[in-house]
Amino acid sequence: MTADQLLTHLFNAGVAISIIATVLALGMSYRVAELVAPLRRVWLVALVILVNSVLVPAAAWGIGKALPIDASAVTGMTLAAIGAASAAGLKATQLARRADLPLAVSLVVVLQFANLVAVPLWAGQVVSGASISASSILGNLLLLVLVPLALGLLARARYTAHAATWQVELTKVSNLALALALVAGISVNWQAIVSLLGSWVLLASALTAIVAVALGGVVGRADPETRTTTGLVSGLRFGSLGLIIIGTQLHGNADYLGPAIVFSLVDLIIVLLLSVEIGHRSPDPMNSPGAPMPAAGGAGTRSRSPSVRRATG
C-alpha cells in the first residue's frame, strides 16, 4: 500500500467515523417524536429541497461558466456539487451549537432521498448519458445516518443512565476523527491543491460553498437556529456521489477528478470553519449532544428545539 492510498483510507475512515459518532450521539440526545417534528414544517422542507436539488447545482454550474475555467473542470466541480446533504452537515450543525439539531437530522434524511431523483437528472445534464445507481445513495444513507441514529435512539431508551456519558465520549471521538480526516485529506490532495493555486478553480469552489450556505440560510429566514441549520446543511455537499460518477462513467479522468476532489475538500473546510466560528460566537452547551438529558418523567434542563416548540405549540 502506498502512502497516498493509506492517507486516502485514513481520510475516508476519519470522515465516516466522525459522522457515525455524531449521529449516534444525536440519537442519544433526542426522542423519535423530536426528530420527526421538523417534517411538519412542510414549506420549510419544500424550500430546502428546492434550494439543494435545483438552485445550488445551478449556481455551481453558473459560477464555473462565469469564470475562465476549462470545461472539464466546470464539469468536475458541478458533479461534486449536485449531491445534497452530506451527512457531515450533522457534524457542522453540532459544532455550531446554536443549530436546530432535530431539524438537521430530518433535512439530511429527506435530502438524501431527494438525491435519488435529482442527482441522476443533473448528472445526465452535465455529462450526456451519465447517471448513478440508487443503491449508492441509499447505502450511504443507511450506513452513515439511519442505522447509527436507530442505535442511538435504542441506547437512549434502554441505557438512559449511561447515555449522557456516552454522548460526551462520542463527541470526543467524532472531533478527533474529523481532525485526522482533514489532515489526511489535505495531505493526500496537496499536489492537486498546489497545482490549482493561481487558477480559478479554488475561487469557484469557495464561491459555490459560500453561495450554498447563503441560499440555505435565506430559507431559514428570521429564526437564528433555523437559519444556521438550513445554511450549514445546504452548504456541505455530498461530493462522494460526483466522485462515483467520475470514476465509473468518466473513467476517473484527472481533468474531471482533480477539480471535483478540490471542490469537495474546499467545501468541507469552509463550512466546518464557519460552523466553528458560529459556535465560538454563540456558545450554547445545552444544545450540544453532550448536554444533560432530561430526568425521568420529563423534568430536565435541556430546552426543546425550535422545531419541537412549533410542533407542540
mmCIF file of C-alpha atoms in Angstrom:
data_model
loop_
_atom_site.group_PDB
_atom_site.id
_atom_site.type_symbol
_atom_site.label_atom_id
_atom_site.label_comp_id
_atom_site.label_asym_id
_atom_site.label_seq_id
_atom_site.Cartn_x
_atom_site.Cartn_y
_atom_site.Cartn_z
ATOM 1 C CA MET A 1 0.000 0.000 0.000
ATOM 2 C CA THR A 2 1.392 3.397 -0.995
ATOM 3 C CA ALA A 3 1.411 6.475 1.246
ATOM 4 C CA ASP A 4 -1.304 8.111 -0.865
ATOM 5 C CA GLN A 5 -3.536 5.055 -0.568
ATOM 6 C CA LEU A 6 -3.021 4.980 3.209
ATOM 7 C CA LEU A 7 -3.876 8.681 3.531
ATOM 8 C CA THR A 8 -6.948 8.212 1.350
ATOM 9 C CA HIS A 9 -8.139 5.351 3.556
ATOM 10 C CA LEU A 10 -7.471 7.466 6.662
ATOM 11 C CA PHE A 11 -9.469 10.347 5.178
ATOM 12 C CA ASN A 12 -12.443 8.154 4.263
ATOM 13 C CA ALA A 13 -12.351 6.316 7.592
ATOM 14 C CA GLY A 14 -11.986 9.551 9.566
ATOM 15 C CA VAL A 15 -14.982 11.174 7.881
ATOM 16 C CA ALA A 16 -17.114 8.034 8.278
ATOM 17 C CA ILE A 17 -16.213 7.575 11.971
ATOM 18 C CA SER A 18 -16.817 11.273 12.693
ATOM 19 C CA ILE A 19 -20.262 11.176 11.067
ATOM 20 C CA ILE A 20 -21.309 7.871 12.676
ATOM 21 C CA ALA A 21 -20.189 9.024 16.133
ATOM 22 C CA THR A 22 -22.051 12.327 15.672
ATOM 23 C CA VAL A 23 -25.273 10.610 14.591
ATOM 24 C CA LEU A 24 -25.030 8.091 17.443
ATOM 25 C CA ALA A 25 -24.705 10.991 19.901
ATOM 26 C CA LEU A 26 -27.666 12.766 18.325
ATOM 27 C CA GLY A 27 -29.749 9.599 18.619
ATOM 28 C CA MET A 28 -28.953 9.501 22.338
ATOM 29 C CA SER A 29 -29.947 13.166 22.712
ATOM 30 C CA TYR A 30 -33.479 13.202 21.290
ATOM 31 C CA ARG A 31 -36.665 11.190 21.159
ATOM 32 C CA VAL A 32 -38.224 9.945 17.937
ATOM 33 C CA ALA A 33 -41.021 12.497 18.225
ATOM 34 C CA GLU A 34 -38.494 15.332 18.418
ATOM 35 C CA LEU A 35 -36.710 14.141 15.281
ATOM 36 C CA VAL A 36 -39.931 13.705 13.316
ATOM 37 C CA ALA A 37 -41.469 17.032 14.395
ATOM 38 C CA PRO A 38 -39.492 19.190 11.901
ATOM 39 C CA LEU A 39 -41.149 17.368 8.984
ATOM 40 C CA ARG A 40 -44.389 19.124 9.912
ATOM 41 C CA ARG A 41 -42.821 22.366 8.707
ATOM 42 C CA VAL A 42 -43.808 21.436 5.188
ATOM 43 C CA TRP A 43 -42.997 24.716 3.459
ATOM 44 C CA LEU A 44 -39.558 24.921 5.048
ATOM 45 C CA VAL A 45 -38.717 21.366 3.999
ATOM 46 C CA ALA A 46 -40.013 22.006 0.460
ATOM 47 C CA LEU A 47 -37.919 25.170 0.095
ATOM 48 C CA VAL A 48 -34.816 23.399 1.387
ATOM 49 C CA ILE A 49 -35.333 20.672 -1.213
ATOM 50 C CA LEU A 50 -35.694 23.337 -3.930
ATOM 51 C CA VAL A 51 -32.512 25.100 -2.841
ATOM 52 C CA ASN A 52 -30.440 21.931 -2.555
ATOM 53 C CA SER A 53 -31.722 19.978 -5.543
ATOM 54 C CA VAL A 54 -32.101 22.842 -8.023
ATOM 55 C CA LEU A 55 -30.556 26.179 -7.043
ATOM 56 C CA VAL A 56 -27.205 25.068 -5.593
ATOM 57 C CA PRO A 57 -26.288 22.757 -8.527
ATOM 58 C CA ALA A 58 -27.332 25.514 -10.947
ATOM 59 C CA ALA A 59 -25.216 28.018 -9.010
ATOM 60 C CA ALA A 60 -22.183 25.702 -9.132
ATOM 61 C CA TRP A 61 -22.520 25.342 -12.893
ATOM 62 C CA GLY A 62 -23.148 29.070 -13.366
ATOM 63 C CA ILE A 63 -20.148 30.138 -11.258
ATOM 64 C CA GLY A 64 -17.906 27.748 -13.175
ATOM 65 C CA LYS A 65 -19.146 29.038 -16.510
ATOM 66 C CA ALA A 66 -18.796 32.677 -15.451
ATOM 67 C CA LEU A 67 -15.103 32.267 -14.611
ATOM 68 C CA PRO A 68 -12.302 31.427 -17.081
ATOM 69 C CA ILE A 69 -12.206 27.711 -16.216
ATOM 70 C CA ASP A 70 -11.772 24.726 -18.529
ATOM 71 C CA ALA A 71 -14.996 22.931 -19.413
ATOM 72 C CA SER A 72 -13.733 19.696 -17.851
ATOM 73 C CA ALA A 73 -13.025 21.488 -14.561
ATOM 74 C CA VAL A 74 -16.522 23.023 -14.578
ATOM 75 C CA THR A 75 -17.967 19.568 -15.154
ATOM 76 C CA GLY A 76 -15.949 18.033 -12.318
ATOM 77 C CA MET A 77 -16.902 20.779 -9.859
ATOM 78 C CA THR A 78 -20.570 20.639 -10.808
ATOM 79 C CA LEU A 79 -20.714 16.849 -10.439
ATOM 80 C CA ALA A 80 -19.245 17.194 -6.945
ATOM 81 C CA ALA A 81 -21.867 19.826 -6.068
ATOM 82 C CA ILE A 82 -25.061 18.181 -7.343
ATOM 83 C CA GLY A 83 -25.437 15.816 -4.387
ATOM 84 C CA ALA A 84 -27.235 17.417 -1.443
ATOM 85 C CA ALA A 85 -26.838 16.927 2.290
ATOM 86 C CA SER A 86 -23.585 15.237 3.113
ATOM 87 C CA ALA A 87 -24.022 13.546 6.472
ATOM 88 C CA ALA A 88 -21.045 15.682 7.557
ATOM 89 C CA GLY A 89 -23.579 18.503 7.721
ATOM 90 C CA LEU A 90 -24.750 16.966 11.003
ATOM 91 C CA LYS A 91 -21.252 17.432 12.400
ATOM 92 C CA ALA A 92 -21.253 21.040 11.209
ATOM 93 C CA THR A 93 -24.539 21.789 12.958
ATOM 94 C CA GLN A 94 -23.229 20.136 16.107
ATOM 95 C CA LEU A 95 -20.126 22.346 16.045
ATOM 96 C CA ALA A 96 -22.262 25.459 15.541
ATOM 97 C CA ARG A 97 -24.011 24.720 18.868
ATOM 98 C CA ARG A 98 -26.933 27.078 18.205
ATOM 99 C CA ALA A 99 -28.346 24.965 15.370
ATOM 100 C CA ASP A 100 -31.625 23.044 15.456
ATOM 101 C CA LEU A 101 -30.235 19.501 15.555
ATOM 102 C CA PRO A 102 -33.518 17.596 15.114
ATOM 103 C CA LEU A 103 -34.220 19.729 12.045
ATOM 104 C CA ALA A 104 -30.732 18.958 10.717
ATOM 105 C CA VAL A 105 -31.293 15.211 11.046
ATOM 106 C CA SER A 106 -34.685 15.413 9.329
ATOM 107 C CA LEU A 107 -33.341 17.544 6.469
ATOM 108 C CA VAL A 108 -30.349 15.285 5.820
ATOM 109 C CA VAL A 109 -32.603 12.227 5.572
ATOM 110 C CA VAL A 110 -35.158 13.986 3.324
ATOM 111 C CA LEU A 111 -32.473 15.479 1.051
ATOM 112 C CA GLN A 112 -30.722 12.134 0.687
ATOM 113 C CA PHE A 113 -33.981 10.675 -0.597
ATOM 114 C CA ALA A 114 -34.367 13.704 -2.900
ATOM 115 C CA ASN A 115 -30.919 12.844 -4.296
ATOM 116 C CA LEU A 116 -32.424 9.645 -5.708
ATOM 117 C CA VAL A 117 -34.232 11.806 -8.269
ATOM 118 C CA ALA A 118 -32.139 14.975 -8.504
ATOM 119 C CA VAL A 119 -28.623 13.530 -8.839
ATOM 120 C CA PRO A 120 -29.314 11.265 -11.873
ATOM 121 C CA LEU A 121 -31.150 14.133 -13.586
ATOM 122 C CA TRP A 122 -28.325 16.601 -13.017
ATOM 123 C CA ALA A 123 -25.659 14.033 -13.939
ATOM 124 C CA GLY A 124 -27.387 13.451 -17.267
ATOM 125 C CA GLN A 125 -27.460 17.193 -17.932
ATOM 126 C CA VAL A 126 -23.813 17.774 -17.008
ATOM 127 C CA VAL A 127 -22.446 14.681 -18.775
ATOM 128 C CA SER A 128 -24.550 13.224 -21.556
ATOM 129 C CA GLY A 129 -25.797 9.768 -20.566
ATOM 130 C CA ALA A 130 -24.257 9.819 -17.085
ATOM 131 C CA SER A 131 -26.214 8.546 -14.078
ATOM 132 C CA ILE A 132 -25.751 6.871 -10.703
ATOM 133 C CA SER A 133 -27.465 3.898 -9.107
ATOM 134 C CA ALA A 134 -29.929 4.403 -6.272
ATOM 135 C CA SER A 135 -28.051 1.798 -4.234
ATOM 136 C CA SER A 136 -25.027 4.103 -3.933
ATOM 137 C CA ILE A 137 -27.188 6.822 -2.389
ATOM 138 C CA LEU A 138 -29.253 4.526 -0.177
ATOM 139 C CA GLY A 139 -26.166 2.684 1.023
ATOM 140 C CA ASN A 140 -24.606 5.896 2.345
ATOM 141 C CA LEU A 141 -27.890 6.961 3.924
ATOM 142 C CA LEU A 142 -28.279 3.646 5.750
ATOM 143 C CA LEU A 143 -24.659 3.272 6.855
ATOM 144 C CA LEU A 144 -23.960 6.841 7.922
ATOM 145 C CA VAL A 145 -27.338 8.116 9.139
ATOM 146 C CA LEU A 146 -30.269 5.737 9.619
ATOM 147 C CA VAL A 147 -28.524 2.779 11.305
ATOM 148 C CA PRO A 148 -26.411 4.895 13.744
ATOM 149 C CA LEU A 149 -29.474 7.033 14.508
ATOM 150 C CA ALA A 150 -31.579 3.964 15.305
ATOM 151 C CA LEU A 151 -28.816 2.555 17.533
ATOM 152 C CA GLY A 152 -28.534 5.878 19.367
ATOM 153 C CA LEU A 153 -32.280 6.026 19.972
ATOM 154 C CA LEU A 154 -32.247 2.443 21.226
ATOM 155 C CA ALA A 155 -29.313 3.151 23.548
ATOM 156 C CA ARG A 156 -31.123 6.171 24.986
ATOM 157 C CA ALA A 157 -34.259 4.112 25.628
ATOM 158 C CA ARG A 158 -32.527 1.107 27.207
ATOM 159 C CA TYR A 159 -29.492 2.669 28.940
ATOM 160 C CA THR A 160 -30.713 6.108 29.993
ATOM 161 C CA ALA A 161 -28.340 6.298 32.960
ATOM 162 C CA HIS A 162 -25.280 5.869 30.735
ATOM 163 C CA ALA A 163 -26.382 7.680 27.567
ATOM 164 C CA ALA A 164 -25.311 11.162 28.715
ATOM 165 C CA THR A 165 -21.755 9.935 29.419
ATOM 166 C CA TRP A 166 -21.625 8.096 26.092
ATOM 167 C CA GLN A 167 -22.685 11.281 24.271
ATOM 168 C CA VAL A 168 -19.690 13.164 25.650
ATOM 169 C CA GLU A 169 -17.261 10.397 24.696
ATOM 170 C CA LEU A 170 -18.766 10.032 21.213
ATOM 171 C CA THR A 171 -18.360 13.775 20.648
ATOM 172 C CA LYS A 172 -14.662 13.480 21.542
ATOM 173 C CA VAL A 173 -14.259 10.545 19.136
ATOM 174 C CA SER A 174 -16.072 12.477 16.410
ATOM 175 C CA ASN A 175 -13.884 15.563 16.814
ATOM 176 C CA LEU A 176 -10.665 13.523 16.831
ATOM 177 C CA ALA A 177 -11.689 11.523 13.752
ATOM 178 C CA LEU A 178 -12.627 14.719 11.909
ATOM 179 C CA ALA A 179 -9.259 16.308 12.688
ATOM 180 C CA LEU A 180 -7.492 13.173 11.405
ATOM 181 C CA ALA A 181 -9.609 13.193 8.244
ATOM 182 C CA LEU A 182 -8.826 16.839 7.487
ATOM 183 C CA VAL A 183 -5.074 16.327 7.944
ATOM 184 C CA ALA A 184 -5.111 13.178 5.780
ATOM 185 C CA GLY A 185 -7.339 14.773 3.139
ATOM 186 C CA ILE A 186 -5.188 17.870 2.758
ATOM 187 C CA SER A 187 -2.007 15.780 2.718
ATOM 188 C CA VAL A 188 -3.109 13.299 0.055
ATOM 189 C CA ASN A 189 -4.560 16.048 -2.166
ATOM 190 C CA TRP A 190 -1.778 18.558 -1.556
ATOM 191 C CA GLN A 191 -0.335 18.279 -5.055
ATOM 192 C CA ALA A 192 -3.765 18.727 -6.627
ATOM 193 C CA ILE A 193 -4.377 21.782 -4.437
ATOM 194 C CA VAL A 194 -0.985 23.298 -5.206
ATOM 195 C CA SER A 195 -1.390 22.643 -8.927
ATOM 196 C CA LEU A 196 -4.628 24.620 -8.849
ATOM 197 C CA LEU A 197 -3.202 27.559 -6.900
ATOM 198 C CA GLY A 198 -3.475 30.637 -9.040
ATOM 199 C CA SER A 199 -6.252 29.002 -11.060
ATOM 200 C CA TRP A 200 -9.893 29.915 -10.837
ATOM 201 C CA VAL A 201 -10.952 26.502 -9.566
ATOM 202 C CA LEU A 202 -10.223 27.268 -5.919
ATOM 203 C CA LEU A 203 -12.115 30.564 -6.158
ATOM 204 C CA ALA A 204 -15.061 28.905 -7.899
ATOM 205 C CA SER A 205 -15.132 26.148 -5.251
ATOM 206 C CA ALA A 206 -15.102 28.666 -2.407
ATOM 207 C CA LEU A 207 -17.778 30.818 -4.040
ATOM 208 C CA THR A 208 -20.014 27.804 -4.618
ATOM 209 C CA ALA A 209 -19.713 26.745 -0.973
ATOM 210 C CA ILE A 210 -20.499 30.276 0.226
ATOM 211 C CA VAL A 211 -23.468 30.639 -2.129
ATOM 212 C CA ALA A 212 -24.837 27.261 -0.987
ATOM 213 C CA VAL A 213 -24.658 28.332 2.665
ATOM 214 C CA ALA A 214 -26.243 31.700 1.833
ATOM 215 C CA LEU A 215 -29.113 30.177 -0.149
ATOM 216 C CA GLY A 216 -29.797 27.704 2.630
ATOM 217 C CA GLY A 217 -29.666 30.480 5.208
ATOM 218 C CA VAL A 218 -32.217 32.564 3.296
ATOM 219 C CA VAL A 219 -34.695 29.677 3.604
ATOM 220 C CA GLY A 220 -34.282 29.756 7.392
ATOM 221 C CA ARG A 221 -35.306 33.419 7.399
ATOM 222 C CA ALA A 222 -35.600 35.233 10.734
ATOM 223 C CA ASP A 223 -35.048 32.410 13.230
ATOM 224 C CA PRO A 224 -31.280 32.195 14.004
ATOM 225 C CA GLU A 225 -31.215 28.474 14.834
ATOM 226 C CA THR A 226 -33.226 27.512 11.767
ATOM 227 C CA ARG A 227 -31.124 29.782 9.547
ATOM 228 C CA THR A 228 -27.892 28.279 10.865
ATOM 229 C CA THR A 229 -29.225 24.754 10.331
ATOM 230 C CA THR A 230 -30.534 25.206 6.784
ATOM 231 C CA GLY A 231 -27.404 27.124 5.803
ATOM 232 C CA LEU A 232 -24.892 24.573 7.068
ATOM 233 C CA VAL A 233 -26.832 21.545 5.819
ATOM 234 C CA SER A 234 -27.164 23.159 2.373
ATOM 235 C CA GLY A 235 -23.512 24.196 2.334
ATOM 236 C CA LEU A 236 -21.994 20.757 2.810
ATOM 237 C CA ARG A 237 -22.499 18.979 -0.490
ATOM 238 C CA PHE A 238 -22.475 15.204 -0.958
ATOM 239 C CA GLY A 239 -19.376 15.247 -3.154
ATOM 240 C CA SER A 240 -18.863 11.484 -2.965
ATOM 241 C CA LEU A 241 -21.712 10.972 -5.439
ATOM 242 C CA GLY A 242 -19.939 13.115 -8.016
ATOM 243 C CA LEU A 243 -16.698 11.217 -7.472
ATOM 244 C CA ILE A 244 -18.554 7.941 -8.079
ATOM 245 C CA ILE A 245 -19.927 9.287 -11.369
ATOM 246 C CA ILE A 246 -16.487 10.472 -12.473
ATOM 247 C CA GLY A 247 -14.879 7.181 -11.515
ATOM 248 C CA THR A 248 -17.459 4.930 -13.170
ATOM 249 C CA GLN A 249 -18.624 6.934 -16.188
ATOM 250 C CA LEU A 250 -15.703 9.228 -16.959
ATOM 251 C CA HIS A 251 -13.067 6.542 -16.206
ATOM 252 C CA GLY A 252 -11.541 8.590 -13.389
ATOM 253 C CA ASN A 253 -10.230 11.181 -15.846
ATOM 254 C CA ALA A 254 -7.931 13.513 -13.872
ATOM 255 C CA ASP A 255 -9.252 16.571 -15.735
ATOM 256 C CA TYR A 256 -12.602 15.973 -14.020
ATOM 257 C CA LEU A 257 -11.449 14.217 -10.858
ATOM 258 C CA GLY A 258 -8.932 16.844 -9.678
ATOM 259 C CA PRO A 259 -11.392 19.782 -9.599
ATOM 260 C CA ALA A 260 -14.087 17.557 -8.045
ATOM 261 C CA ILE A 261 -11.763 16.489 -5.211
ATOM 262 C CA VAL A 262 -10.593 20.052 -4.645
ATOM 263 C CA PHE A 263 -14.177 21.321 -4.531
ATOM 264 C CA SER A 264 -15.193 18.646 -2.019
ATOM 265 C CA LEU A 265 -12.245 19.449 0.244
ATOM 266 C CA VAL A 266 -12.659 23.246 -0.008
ATOM 267 C CA ASP A 267 -16.387 22.908 0.656
ATOM 268 C CA LEU A 268 -15.775 20.743 3.729
ATOM 269 C CA ILE A 269 -13.146 23.086 5.164
ATOM 270 C CA ILE A 270 -15.105 26.310 4.573
ATOM 271 C CA VAL A 271 -18.366 25.037 6.055
ATOM 272 C CA LEU A 272 -16.678 23.439 9.080
ATOM 273 C CA LEU A 273 -14.669 26.610 9.771
ATOM 274 C CA LEU A 274 -17.870 28.624 9.506
ATOM 275 C CA SER A 275 -19.659 26.295 11.921
ATOM 276 C CA VAL A 276 -16.798 26.530 14.427
ATOM 277 C CA GLU A 277 -16.884 30.341 14.191
ATOM 278 C CA ILE A 278 -20.652 30.365 14.746
ATOM 279 C CA GLY A 279 -20.222 28.105 17.763
ATOM 280 C CA HIS A 280 -17.442 30.336 19.102
ATOM 281 C CA ARG A 281 -19.557 33.479 18.791
ATOM 282 C CA SER A 282 -22.772 31.952 20.128
ATOM 283 C CA PRO A 283 -21.884 29.212 22.625
ATOM 284 C CA ASP A 284 -24.818 27.225 23.903
ATOM 285 C CA PRO A 285 -23.644 23.992 25.548
ATOM 286 C CA MET A 286 -27.225 22.957 26.374
ATOM 287 C CA ASN A 287 -27.881 22.468 22.650
ATOM 288 C CA SER A 288 -24.967 20.118 22.085
ATOM 289 C CA PRO A 289 -25.229 16.312 22.007
ATOM 290 C CA GLY A 290 -23.205 16.212 25.214
ATOM 291 C CA ALA A 291 -25.823 18.263 27.059
ATOM 292 C CA PRO A 292 -27.547 16.853 30.131
ATOM 293 C CA MET A 293 -30.561 14.710 29.340
ATOM 294 C CA PRO A 294 -33.977 15.367 30.855
ATOM 295 C CA ALA A 295 -34.660 13.495 34.045
ATOM 296 C CA ALA A 296 -37.165 10.688 34.166
ATOM 297 C CA GLY A 297 -40.710 11.919 33.915
ATOM 298 C CA GLY A 298 -39.817 14.760 31.542
ATOM 299 C CA ALA A 299 -38.260 17.204 34.036
ATOM 300 C CA GLY A 300 -34.937 18.351 32.763
ATOM 301 C CA THR A 301 -32.857 21.362 31.856
ATOM 302 C CA ARG A 302 -32.337 20.782 28.136
ATOM 303 C CA SER A 303 -34.609 23.082 26.168
ATOM 304 C CA ARG A 304 -36.565 21.816 23.212
ATOM 305 C CA SER A 305 -35.540 22.747 19.688
ATOM 306 C CA PRO A 306 -37.487 25.352 17.685
ATOM 307 C CA SER A 307 -38.924 22.527 15.578
ATOM 308 C CA VAL A 308 -40.411 20.792 18.594
ATOM 309 C CA ARG A 309 -41.676 24.043 20.105
ATOM 310 C CA ARG A 310 -43.511 24.880 16.880
ATOM 311 C CA ALA A 311 -44.933 21.384 16.512
ATOM 312 C CA THR A 312 -46.148 21.170 20.101
ATOM 313 C CA GLY A 313 -47.154 24.781 20.483
#
